[in-house]
């Protein structure tokens, strides 16, 4: 099997659902999107991709007049599975939702979590984005080619940091890079962090040889010159970023990540539909479109049962990829 096959498994279904059109008034009161007391859980530390997505979505929804007073809070731990367990315990709570993505799918496997995403209510997949390969501004690696040469020479001496637990996107991307470069994934010295915020400090302090994270997480640091961008992991270059794809660097692989929203189990049909309606109106808002462009996110909207089917497929595919990598 060619290496690109497992990546295709991840990326094939990453398209987004289009919700109902946004009313010209921009007021959620007329569309039934107002959910007083809505809370948005982030299952990792501040500054990571789930955190940025949740806070951006909350602000955009309020700016568009769809709902008001959304509380965003962080509950990190075990790659997101602490958040999954908490969410599952909030049976029937229609005023709670959780930001999540591929990393949580992987963490459920690698942490042997008794509570899984099958114990939640799927609301929507929001975005797809590429990962990026970055180093500190004073790193000896100025190109992806230089990094790969050194990495292949002695993989264990160049730790790679990622903002997700084993099985998550920031872990799978460098493992697939390694395999494409002829490095046994078991020889990779992967250092997990609980989100991109924790990872950033270690990259800047040269505590890891390089870092892998979502493109939207470190744009400010790249633009400020604090981080050097070496490559993007997707099938094409990211507009506005001067970095080659992995394939351009000679690696027969590519990789994309996705993020979405789930809610507690046991919601009534009306509660589930109201959350889906809110997110659908958000998806169509100019505020959200501007945020996607600013953060380098691709639209991948999918709601309700279709998102649930996607989650089931992703769960099976993560297990397959981990097995293929010998992990």
Coordinates of C-alpha atoms in Angstrom, one line a residue, residues 22 77-78 82 85 88 108 143 163 166 172 206 208 233 268 278 281 297 302:
X22 CA -28.6 34.0 7.0
X77 CA -6.5 16.5 29.9
X78 CA -5.6 13.2 28.3
X82 CA -11.3 14.3 29.9
X85 CA -16.0 12.2 29.6
X88 CA -21.0 12.5 28.2
X108 CA -9.7 8.0 22.5
X143 CA 14.8 24.5 4.7
X163 CA -0.1 19.7 20.1
X166 CA -0.4 10.0 20.0
X172 CA 0.1 11.3 12.7
X206 CA 14.5 25.0 21.1
X208 CA 12.2 20.3 20.3
X233 CA 1.4 19.1 5.0
X268 CA -34.3 16.2 22.5
X278 CA -27.1 28.0 15.3
X281 CA -26.4 30.2 10.5
X297 CA -9.2 27.3 7.4
X302 CA -21.2 18.8 7.7

